[in-house]
Amino acid sequence: MDSDDYDALLWAAKSAVQGMPSTRMNLPIKPARKRVKMILKMLLKLYESTSEAQRTKVVQWAKQQITENDFNCTMRPSSDSRLKLMQRCKPSVKWLSMDALIMIGPYLSHLQPKDVDSSPNEKLCEFYNSTKFKSALKMVTKMNPSLAKRFIGRFQECFSGKREFAEHLDKLGALACHYDAAPDLSPDLSRKLLSELNKCDDRDNPRIKMMKKRLIKAVMSNSNATQALQELGSSVTLLSPSHLPPLSVNDLKILGSTMPWTQGQLRALVKKQLGHGKCKKLLGEELVALQSVAAGLPSCVLKLVKSKEILHDAEALKNISKQMKKGQLKAMLQGLWKDVDPSELVQKLAGPLLRRVSLIKLAKANITSLDQLENKTWSRSQAAYLAKKMYDLKHLHDGTYRRLHSVLQGITCKMIEKVADSDVQDMSQALAETPQWLSKVQAGCAARKFFWTLEKKRADYFKSISGKEIDEIPTLLLVHLNPQKVKDLPDSVCPDFLEKMEEANLNLLPLRGPSRPALTKRALLCLANGTDLSKLTTEDLSRLGPLLCELQPSQLRLMAPDVLASSLRAMASCVHIPQRHRADLIRLVYQTFGNTSDWSDETMEELGPLILLDDDATSALPNKPWMKDVLYFLKLRLPRISNALKKKIFNLITNSANAALTTSSDNSTSYGNNSSSGNSGSINGTDSNATVSGRSRSSNSGTISTKVPTAEVIEELGQGNVYWTFAELDRMSTQTFLDTEETLGIVSDYSTDQLAVLSRKATEALGPVSNMTESAVSQLGCVIQGFSNADLEKLALSLDALEDIAHCGWKESQMEALWKGVAKYNNLTAQQLGAAEMVALSRFICGLNASEIGQLNVDAFKDAVGSMEGLQCSFQATQQLKRLAVLAFGEPRTWTEARVADLDNIIAGLDANELASLDPSVLPFLSQSCIPLIPPSNFAALSGAQLEALGPDNAATVTSQQRAALTDEQLASLENAITGSRAQKQTPEQSGAPSLSVEGISAFMKPLLFLLTGFLLL
């Protein structure tokens, strides 16, 4: 094979492997020895295109080939009948040679920890010191902690001690993210390790962030300010605002537009750039130069931006707006609208700025063709407006649905019902290709329409369906087939049905939908050819795809022990496991794998997500040294982080710090609480001797440890600081509070007692509230909730700062006090509020009284309301805003889907008659946050048709109090909404014959193409 043929084959294989289930990745069973290297070489080129499961399969295949070819033994499962004549490999076989490591390359990130011990010391050391190691790690972005630490432990054995190993830390690559035993490093070595750590994703692992901060301190001790930027790289964002080096405009350009600056850093950087001219006018080129810190610019500066100076640079405009708050975006739009045609402006906008264009302004853009919609990401309300406009203009027909992309969010069930039969296949395929833009309601409506057109051809379509016909149904829709029709599917289509289920996406199927158990039952019957589940193999179960997650524990118990164990490991990756199965499933995990107190870190990595489904099981996890890192790692895999997990991590962090202090104190025989005073000279705002506990002697019971929050522990905890008791917070030193105020300020749900302590600490550190500067108040964040209403009225708070504290748990009286304070400090009245100011007020608009809400400018409200989502006002305040909405947009019975989506939580202010007047078609466009805010007596005014129209996700947010106000008939309608079972009347249209879908062709060709690739390399 020449190079051109190889490149063509590689291109084809890359296309084939993407999205292919690992079970269909058919690697040659017994290729010639000389071909193994060639196949692995090709697979190395495909690494970045492969999934986690595919990478694991490649490693297993490579391991099998190497042991069988080089050691004449096998590591295949004992049940594999293909190699019964070959003896099993002993655990001691050293198969992971230098050649094997080079052949596997980046796939080594999917080895098992025990595999690392299968490499001879001299070969592993040779590999670590070679250029091949660094190139292999280049493509690796993450690795399980247990595997990474096993590699690090083995590599350390290549050197005489930790200090000699430290000389080679710059080779670690992705392993650096798991290296936590760094001795006191020189500035030069600290710089090298910091460079590696900058490549780690530290968003969910504060341990990495804390190590970076320690290294920064070492680097900065030997650098002047001008060197700091080059040496720290992206870690410069970990410096406290007061210790940021002086950064010029050119320095900011070098750092780029994606730096994750904190609000405190942004304020400091912008203040330096603007000087005393807080609202100075910036030219377009100046704004482009400041794009990396544009999120810190005051709204008054952004209002002065001229479109002719910035619109020509689309990339800069996108970067500038990327991290801006809603109020800033609205202010910038206010400036841009002044001197440009609306149509031209909308066509040149993108990203967050485009999504903040109000429906009123969008209507002026004169969008009349699909060309004007493409290559843009629209908000849901914009999509609803544009979809209706394209529908009314008759632009939605065969071949056009694929061009809609984000506008698909706005397609309604009424539009889907009226699609001509000849266009249904195209529409269905377009929806299936872009599921990220669909709701469960839309997917259900599209499925019903699609199935209805099929059954127009044959009444018994699904009873007599062929394999070819089932292939032509997009999997996204097939999973919505009703249970009886799933049951009726003929056995002859089992292979095709299982292929569809293996790659199915169940995200758009209602969680309690009857199709889930029906599909699972049918798939099991296909696999077991009856009901004997004990005969199923691990390979059989892998063909269930996401339906594996729907299996009942009683079904799992019927399986062979090895199949059960592998199934439970696979289920740990499930996005959703039915609530009713969880308790029994966790008991089954314990019965199969033993108690978590006996687990290794590797077992916890494999099965942890199942244990973390239960709060009691989470709290009972053992406090082992590795547990914290494993939980950080598992957080990335979880769809939801429970309070029990957050509390567990808090305990692990604080207990670990307490144990470290105990050891330190025992070694020095010092028991004084001398470490909580902090260190005002800290480079990054942490105590130089950070501890978490003070100690005192008891006359008869030895030592008693009492937790004390310190800067380093507070920084590591982040949102977890909510779990300190108020007594523990009271032991925090004033300096520690000053060093960590911004971190403490991000916590939104402190208790009243905690806030009382923290607000007192604030006044002790900063002086009386009336003397606090705007910058100081902004740094405090949610801590200001602890101030009295009288003090809240005295705060120096700009409008721009309000969005940063909107997420805090404000009471109604506090919002009133804050509005009064902000109005006074910014010299504002309700009548003066424009669209940008209304948006910047965020939820604090709830603090306006009825008279003030009535004084708001109606035109400004029309422009602002679409960016005021998430308001959590009292019902009285919401009613006042609703009255303003009626004044602006007319009676609720006339509101469209776009309008309802735009008004968001203000809909909760409608009275019973107004709610009852809403067209059922707009109900799916209600926001989920709005529904619980509707008073139960008003909610009960909704008809059965309206309740059914809510859809699964909206219906799931109905509160118990709202349910209690409903009749039995209404409850039945609500249940239909939750399960997605509502019947949909169809309108007969012209019938059209579907052709073989893209999905059907792809499903057929991908495994064939990949298998062909393997044979050509034999």
PDB file of N, CA, C and O in Angstrom, residues 686-740:
ATOM      1  N   THR A 686      -3.171  33.711  50.511  1.00  0.00           N
ATOM      2  CA  THR A 686      -3.358  32.568  51.394  1.00  0.00           C
ATOM      3  C   THR A 686      -2.375  32.654  52.545  1.00  0.00           C
ATOM      4  O   THR A 686      -1.318  33.260  52.439  1.00  0.00           O
ATOM      5  N   ASP A 687      -2.748  32.027  53.680  1.00  0.00           N
ATOM      6  CA  ASP A 687      -1.852  32.043  54.827  1.00  0.00           C
ATOM      7  C   ASP A 687      -0.560  31.313  54.509  1.00  0.00           C
ATOM      8  O   ASP A 687      -0.567  30.271  53.879  1.00  0.00           O
ATOM      9  N   SER A 688       0.523  31.819  54.991  1.00  0.00           N
ATOM     10  CA  SER A 688       1.794  31.143  54.751  1.00  0.00           C
ATOM     11  C   SER A 688       1.891  29.855  55.547  1.00  0.00           C
ATOM     12  O   SER A 688       2.567  28.920  55.155  1.00  0.00           O
ATOM     13  N   ASN A 689       1.205  29.780  56.697  1.00  0.00           N
ATOM     14  CA  ASN A 689       1.178  28.556  57.480  1.00  0.00           C
ATOM     15  C   ASN A 689      -0.277  28.113  57.633  1.00  0.00           C
ATOM     16  O   ASN A 689      -0.830  28.060  58.737  1.00  0.00           O
ATOM     17  N   ALA A 690      -0.923  27.858  56.508  1.00  0.00           N
ATOM     18  CA  ALA A 690      -2.357  27.614  56.533  1.00  0.00           C
ATOM     19  C   ALA A 690      -2.701  26.386  57.340  1.00  0.00           C
ATOM     20  O   ALA A 690      -2.139  25.323  57.136  1.00  0.00           O
ATOM     21  N   THR A 691      -3.630  26.522  58.281  1.00  0.00           N
ATOM     22  CA  THR A 691      -4.103  25.401  59.078  1.00  0.00           C
ATOM     23  C   THR A 691      -5.602  25.455  59.177  1.00  0.00           C
ATOM     24  O   THR A 691      -6.226  26.431  58.828  1.00  0.00           O
ATOM     25  N   VAL A 692      -6.167  24.386  59.675  1.00  0.00           N
ATOM     26  CA  VAL A 692      -7.613  24.354  59.808  1.00  0.00           C
ATOM     27  C   VAL A 692      -8.056  24.071  61.221  1.00  0.00           C
ATOM     28  O   VAL A 692      -9.204  23.857  61.494  1.00  0.00           O
ATOM     29  N   SER A 693      -7.127  23.986  62.151  1.00  0.00           N
ATOM     30  CA  SER A 693      -7.539  23.611  63.483  1.00  0.00           C
ATOM     31  C   SER A 693      -6.662  24.226  64.545  1.00  0.00           C
ATOM     32  O   SER A 693      -5.449  24.324  64.406  1.00  0.00           O
ATOM     33  N   GLY A 694      -7.284  24.656  65.612  1.00  0.00           N
ATOM     34  CA  GLY A 694      -6.542  25.040  66.794  1.00  0.00           C
ATOM     35  C   GLY A 694      -6.612  23.877  67.763  1.00  0.00           C
ATOM     36  O   GLY A 694      -7.479  23.027  67.673  1.00  0.00           O
ATOM     37  N   ARG A 695      -5.712  23.802  68.736  1.00  0.00           N
ATOM     38  CA  ARG A 695      -5.727  22.677  69.667  1.00  0.00           C
ATOM     39  C   ARG A 695      -5.609  23.187  71.083  1.00  0.00           C
ATOM     40  O   ARG A 695      -4.955  24.174  71.371  1.00  0.00           O
ATOM     41  N   SER A 696      -6.230  22.502  71.983  1.00  0.00           N
ATOM     42  CA  SER A 696      -6.095  22.844  73.394  1.00  0.00           C
ATOM     43  C   SER A 696      -6.010  21.561  74.205  1.00  0.00           C
ATOM     44  O   SER A 696      -6.452  20.511  73.779  1.00  0.00           O
ATOM     45  N   ARG A 697      -5.408  21.650  75.357  1.00  0.00           N
ATOM     46  CA  ARG A 697      -5.254  20.481  76.218  1.00  0.00           C
ATOM     47  C   ARG A 697      -6.423  20.348  77.182  1.00  0.00           C
ATOM     48  O   ARG A 697      -6.887  21.314  77.750  1.00  0.00           O
ATOM     49  N   SER A 698      -6.916  19.153  77.329  1.00  0.00           N
ATOM     50  CA  SER A 698      -7.917  18.884  78.354  1.00  0.00           C
ATOM     51  C   SER A 698      -7.215  18.178  79.498  1.00  0.00           C
ATOM     52  O   SER A 698      -6.337  17.345  79.289  1.00  0.00           O
ATOM     53  N   SER A 699      -7.597  18.469  80.699  1.00  0.00           N
ATOM     54  CA  SER A 699      -6.878  17.936  81.855  1.00  0.00           C
ATOM     55  C   SER A 699      -7.013  16.435  81.985  1.00  0.00           C
ATOM     56  O   SER A 699      -6.179  15.792  82.592  1.00  0.00           O
ATOM     57  N   ASN A 700      -8.068  15.850  81.408  1.00  0.00           N
ATOM     58  CA  ASN A 700      -8.238  14.417  81.618  1.00  0.00           C
ATOM     59  C   ASN A 700      -8.546  13.634  80.349  1.00  0.00           C
ATOM     60  O   ASN A 700      -8.780  12.457  80.394  1.00  0.00           O
ATOM     61  N   SER A 701      -8.571  14.269  79.193  1.00  0.00           N
ATOM     62  CA  SER A 701      -8.971  13.521  77.988  1.00  0.00           C
ATOM     63  C   SER A 701      -8.049  13.753  76.804  1.00  0.00           C
ATOM     64  O   SER A 701      -8.450  13.602  75.677  1.00  0.00           O
ATOM     65  N   GLY A 702      -6.807  14.134  77.059  1.00  0.00           N
ATOM     66  CA  GLY A 702      -5.879  14.315  75.951  1.00  0.00           C
ATOM     67  C   GLY A 702      -6.178  15.569  75.183  1.00  0.00           C
ATOM     68  O   GLY A 702      -6.461  16.611  75.743  1.00  0.00           O
ATOM     69  N   THR A 703      -6.162  15.488  73.806  1.00  0.00           N
ATOM     70  CA  THR A 703      -6.340  16.676  72.980  1.00  0.00           C
ATOM     71  C   THR A 703      -7.725  16.718  72.368  1.00  0.00           C
ATOM     72  O   THR A 703      -8.331  15.683  72.091  1.00  0.00           O
ATOM     73  N   ILE A 704      -8.218  17.914  72.195  1.00  0.00           N
ATOM     74  CA  ILE A 704      -9.501  18.129  71.526  1.00  0.00           C
ATOM     75  C   ILE A 704      -9.258  19.052  70.339  1.00  0.00           C
ATOM     76  O   ILE A 704      -8.720  20.140  70.507  1.00  0.00           O
ATOM     77  N   SER A 705      -9.612  18.625  69.156  1.00  0.00           N
ATOM     78  CA  SER A 705      -9.394  19.442  67.960  1.00  0.00           C
ATOM     79  C   SER A 705     -10.651  20.240  67.638  1.00  0.00           C
ATOM     80  O   SER A 705     -11.756  19.710  67.694  1.00  0.00           O
ATOM     81  N   THR A 706     -10.458  21.507  67.307  1.00  0.00           N
ATOM     82  CA  THR A 706     -11.561  22.378  66.918  1.00  0.00           C
ATOM     83  C   THR A 706     -11.196  23.051  65.614  1.00  0.00           C
ATOM     84  O   THR A 706     -10.168  23.713  65.527  1.00  0.00           O
ATOM     85  N   LYS A 707     -12.047  22.895  64.612  1.00  0.00           N
ATOM     86  CA  LYS A 707     -11.727  23.420  63.286  1.00  0.00           C
ATOM     87  C   LYS A 707     -11.701  24.939  63.269  1.00  0.00           C
ATOM     88  O   LYS A 707     -12.558  25.585  63.855  1.00  0.00           O
ATOM     89  N   VAL A 708     -10.724  25.457  62.563  1.00  0.00           N
ATOM     90  CA  VAL A 708     -10.598  26.896  62.350  1.00  0.00           C
ATOM     91  C   VAL A 708     -10.397  27.138  60.852  1.00  0.00           C
ATOM     92  O   VAL A 708      -9.456  26.617  60.271  1.00  0.00           O
ATOM     93  N   PRO A 709     -11.254  27.913  60.214  1.00  0.00           N
ATOM     94  CA  PRO A 709     -11.080  28.169  58.783  1.00  0.00           C
ATOM     95  C   PRO A 709      -9.812  28.984  58.532  1.00  0.00           C
ATOM     96  O   PRO A 709      -9.592  30.007  59.176  1.00  0.00           O
ATOM     97  N   THR A 710      -9.017  28.524  57.611  1.00  0.00           N
ATOM     98  CA  THR A 710      -7.829  29.275  57.207  1.00  0.00           C
ATOM     99  C   THR A 710      -7.894  29.554  55.715  1.00  0.00           C
ATOM    100  O   THR A 710      -8.703  28.978  54.993  1.00  0.00           O
ATOM    101  N   ALA A 711      -7.050  30.441  55.274  1.00  0.00           N
ATOM    102  CA  ALA A 711      -7.135  30.902  53.887  1.00  0.00           C
ATOM    103  C   ALA A 711      -6.975  29.773  52.883  1.00  0.00           C
ATOM    104  O   ALA A 711      -7.747  29.677  51.917  1.00  0.00           O
ATOM    105  N   GLU A 712      -5.984  28.911  53.098  1.00  0.00           N
ATOM    106  CA  GLU A 712      -5.752  27.858  52.108  1.00  0.00           C
ATOM    107  C   GLU A 712      -6.937  26.910  52.021  1.00  0.00           C
ATOM    108  O   GLU A 712      -7.356  26.497  50.941  1.00  0.00           O
ATOM    109  N   VAL A 713      -7.492  26.544  53.181  1.00  0.00           N
ATOM    110  CA  VAL A 713      -8.632  25.625  53.194  1.00  0.00           C
ATOM    111  C   VAL A 713      -9.879  26.301  52.623  1.00  0.00           C
ATOM    112  O   VAL A 713     -10.635  25.693  51.857  1.00  0.00           O
ATOM    113  N   ILE A 714     -10.100  27.570  52.944  1.00  0.00           N
ATOM    114  CA  ILE A 714     -11.245  28.307  52.401  1.00  0.00           C
ATOM    115  C   ILE A 714     -11.162  28.374  50.883  1.00  0.00           C
ATOM    116  O   ILE A 714     -12.161  28.165  50.177  1.00  0.00           O
ATOM    117  N   GLU A 715      -9.973  28.618  50.357  1.00  0.00           N
ATOM    118  CA  GLU A 715      -9.799  28.693  48.896  1.00  0.00           C
ATOM    119  C   GLU A 715     -10.065  27.346  48.248  1.00  0.00           C
ATOM    120  O   GLU A 715     -10.659  27.261  47.172  1.00  0.00           O
ATOM    121  N   GLU A 716      -9.636  26.277  48.900  1.00  0.00           N
ATOM    122  CA  GLU A 716      -9.857  24.945  48.337  1.00  0.00           C
ATOM    123  C   GLU A 716     -11.342  24.572  48.381  1.00  0.00           C
ATOM    124  O   GLU A 716     -11.862  23.943  47.468  1.00  0.00           O
ATOM    125  N   LEU A 717     -12.039  24.983  49.408  1.00  0.00           N
ATOM    126  CA  LEU A 717     -13.445  24.614  49.576  1.00  0.00           C
ATOM    127  C   LEU A 717     -14.366  25.311  48.575  1.00  0.00           C
ATOM    128  O   LEU A 717     -15.332  24.718  48.102  1.00  0.00           O
ATOM    129  N   GLY A 718     -14.092  26.580  48.254  1.00  0.00           N
ATOM    130  CA  GLY A 718     -14.977  27.309  47.342  1.00  0.00           C
ATOM    131  C   GLY A 718     -16.405  27.337  47.863  1.00  0.00           C
ATOM    132  O   GLY A 718     -16.669  27.767  48.989  1.00  0.00           O
ATOM    133  N   GLN A 719     -17.341  26.808  47.082  1.00  0.00           N
ATOM    134  CA  GLN A 719     -18.746  26.775  47.500  1.00  0.00           C
ATOM    135  C   GLN A 719     -18.959  25.928  48.746  1.00  0.00           C
ATOM    136  O   GLN A 719     -19.949  26.097  49.469  1.00  0.00           O
ATOM    137  N   GLY A 720     -18.002  25.045  49.033  1.00  0.00           N
ATOM    138  CA  GLY A 720     -18.116  24.177  50.208  1.00  0.00           C
ATOM    139  C   GLY A 720     -17.993  24.910  51.532  1.00  0.00           C
ATOM    140  O   GLY A 720     -18.253  24.337  52.592  1.00  0.00           O
ATOM    141  N   ASN A 721     -17.630  26.198  51.488  1.00  0.00           N
ATOM    142  CA  ASN A 721     -17.529  26.964  52.739  1.00  0.00           C
ATOM    143  C   ASN A 721     -18.870  27.116  53.441  1.00  0.00           C
ATOM    144  O   ASN A 721     -18.913  27.536  54.598  1.00  0.00           O
ATOM    145  N   VAL A 722     -19.953  26.769  52.763  1.00  0.00           N
ATOM    146  CA  VAL A 722     -21.275  26.858  53.376  1.00  0.00           C
ATOM    147  C   VAL A 722     -21.430  25.880  54.539  1.00  0.00           C
ATOM    148  O   VAL A 722     -22.312  26.043  55.381  1.00  0.00           O
ATOM    149  N   TYR A 723     -20.528  24.887  54.625  1.00  0.00           N
ATOM    150  CA  TYR A 723     -20.694  23.851  55.647  1.00  0.00           C
ATOM    151  C   TYR A 723     -19.961  24.151  56.956  1.00  0.00           C
ATOM    152  O   TYR A 723     -20.042  23.368  57.896  1.00  0.00           O
ATOM    153  N   TRP A 724     -19.243  25.264  57.043  1.00  0.00           N
ATOM    154  CA  TRP A 724     -18.677  25.655  58.341  1.00  0.00           C
ATOM    155  C   TRP A 724     -19.829  25.974  59.296  1.00  0.00           C
ATOM    156  O   TRP A 724     -20.822  26.584  58.896  1.00  0.00           O
ATOM    157  N   THR A 725     -19.664  25.611  60.573  1.00  0.00           N
ATOM    158  CA  THR A 725     -20.640  26.073  61.561  1.00  0.00           C
ATOM    159  C   THR A 725     -20.350  27.537  61.854  1.00  0.00           C
ATOM    160  O   THR A 725     -19.240  28.031  61.619  1.00  0.00           O
ATOM    161  N   PHE A 726     -21.348  28.249  62.381  1.00  0.00           N
ATOM    162  CA  PHE A 726     -21.102  29.660  62.675  1.00  0.00           C
ATOM    163  C   PHE A 726     -20.044  29.807  63.763  1.00  0.00           C
ATOM    164  O   PHE A 726     -19.296  30.775  63.798  1.00  0.00           O
ATOM    165  N   ALA A 727     -19.937  28.793  64.659  1.00  0.00           N
ATOM    166  CA  ALA A 727     -18.901  28.847  65.709  1.00  0.00           C
ATOM    167  C   ALA A 727     -17.513  28.709  65.088  1.00  0.00           C
ATOM    168  O   ALA A 727     -16.554  29.371  65.518  1.00  0.00           O
ATOM    169  N   GLU A 728     -17.383  27.857  64.067  1.00  0.00           N
ATOM    170  CA  GLU A 728     -16.091  27.700  63.386  1.00  0.00           C
ATOM    171  C   GLU A 728     -15.730  28.966  62.623  1.00  0.00           C
ATOM    172  O   GLU A 728     -14.573  29.408  62.637  1.00  0.00           O
ATOM    173  N   LEU A 729     -16.711  29.545  61.942  1.00  0.00           N
ATOM    174  CA  LEU A 729     -16.455  30.799  61.225  1.00  0.00           C
ATOM    175  C   LEU A 729     -16.021  31.899  62.186  1.00  0.00           C
ATOM    176  O   LEU A 729     -15.215  32.759  61.837  1.00  0.00           O
ATOM    177  N   ASP A 730     -16.542  31.847  63.391  1.00  0.00           N
ATOM    178  CA  ASP A 730     -16.209  32.879  64.374  1.00  0.00           C
ATOM    179  C   ASP A 730     -14.744  32.802  64.802  1.00  0.00           C
ATOM    180  O   ASP A 730     -14.179  33.797  65.286  1.00  0.00           O
ATOM    181  N   ARG A 731     -14.114  31.634  64.629  1.00  0.00           N
ATOM    182  CA  ARG A 731     -12.704  31.488  64.994  1.00  0.00           C
ATOM    183  C   ARG A 731     -11.763  31.987  63.896  1.00  0.00           C
ATOM    184  O   ARG A 731     -10.547  32.017  64.080  1.00  0.00           O
ATOM    185  N   MET A 732     -12.308  32.346  62.756  1.00  0.00           N
ATOM    186  CA  MET A 732     -11.477  32.824  61.647  1.00  0.00           C
ATOM    187  C   MET A 732     -10.873  34.179  62.010  1.00  0.00           C
ATOM    188  O   MET A 732     -11.552  35.067  62.527  1.00  0.00           O
ATOM    189  N   SER A 733      -9.608  34.346  61.673  1.00  0.00           N
ATOM    190  CA  SER A 733      -8.954  35.624  61.963  1.00  0.00           C
ATOM    191  C   SER A 733      -9.403  36.703  60.983  1.00  0.00           C
ATOM    192  O   SER A 733      -9.884  36.410  59.883  1.00  0.00           O
ATOM    193  N   THR A 734      -9.230  37.925  61.376  1.00  0.00           N
ATOM    194  CA  THR A 734      -9.572  39.056  60.517  1.00  0.00           C
ATOM    195  C   THR A 734      -8.757  39.029  59.241  1.00  0.00           C
ATOM    196  O   THR A 734      -9.275  39.280  58.148  1.00  0.00           O
ATOM    197  N   GLN A 735      -7.460  38.703  59.357  1.00  0.00           N
ATOM    198  CA  GLN A 735      -6.618  38.674  58.171  1.00  0.00           C
ATOM    199  C   GLN A 735      -7.038  37.578  57.208  1.00  0.00           C
ATOM    200  O   GLN A 735      -7.049  37.768  55.989  1.00  0.00           O
ATOM    201  N   THR A 736      -7.400  36.416  57.762  1.00  0.00           N
ATOM    202  CA  THR A 736      -7.882  35.331  56.899  1.00  0.00           C
ATOM    203  C   THR A 736      -9.138  35.769  56.150  1.00  0.00           C
ATOM    204  O   THR A 736      -9.303  35.488  54.959  1.00  0.00           O
ATOM    205  N   PHE A 737     -10.038  36.473  56.833  1.00  0.00           N
ATOM    206  CA  PHE A 737     -11.236  36.970  56.175  1.00  0.00           C
ATOM    207  C   PHE A 737     -10.869  37.905  55.020  1.00  0.00           C
ATOM    208  O   PHE A 737     -11.409  37.784  53.916  1.00  0.00           O
ATOM    209  N   LEU A 738      -9.937  38.813  55.268  1.00  0.00           N
ATOM    210  CA  LEU A 738      -9.517  39.747  54.220  1.00  0.00           C
ATOM    211  C   LEU A 738      -8.901  39.012  53.036  1.00  0.00           C
ATOM    212  O   LEU A 738      -9.108  39.377  51.878  1.00  0.00           O
ATOM    213  N   ASP A 739      -8.128  37.966  53.320  1.00  0.00           N
ATOM    214  CA  ASP A 739      -7.446  37.222  52.256  1.00  0.00           C
ATOM    215  C   ASP A 739      -8.411  36.401  51.403  1.00  0.00           C
ATOM    216  O   ASP A 739      -8.082  36.026  50.278  1.00  0.00           O
ATOM    217  N   THR A 740      -9.591  36.108  51.947  1.00  0.00           N
ATOM    218  CA  THR A 740     -10.493  35.159  51.262  1.00  0.00           C
ATOM    219  C   THR A 740     -11.898  35.714  51.041  1.00  0.00           C
ATOM    220  O   THR A 740     -12.802  34.958  50.684  1.00  0.00           O
TER     221      THR A 740
END
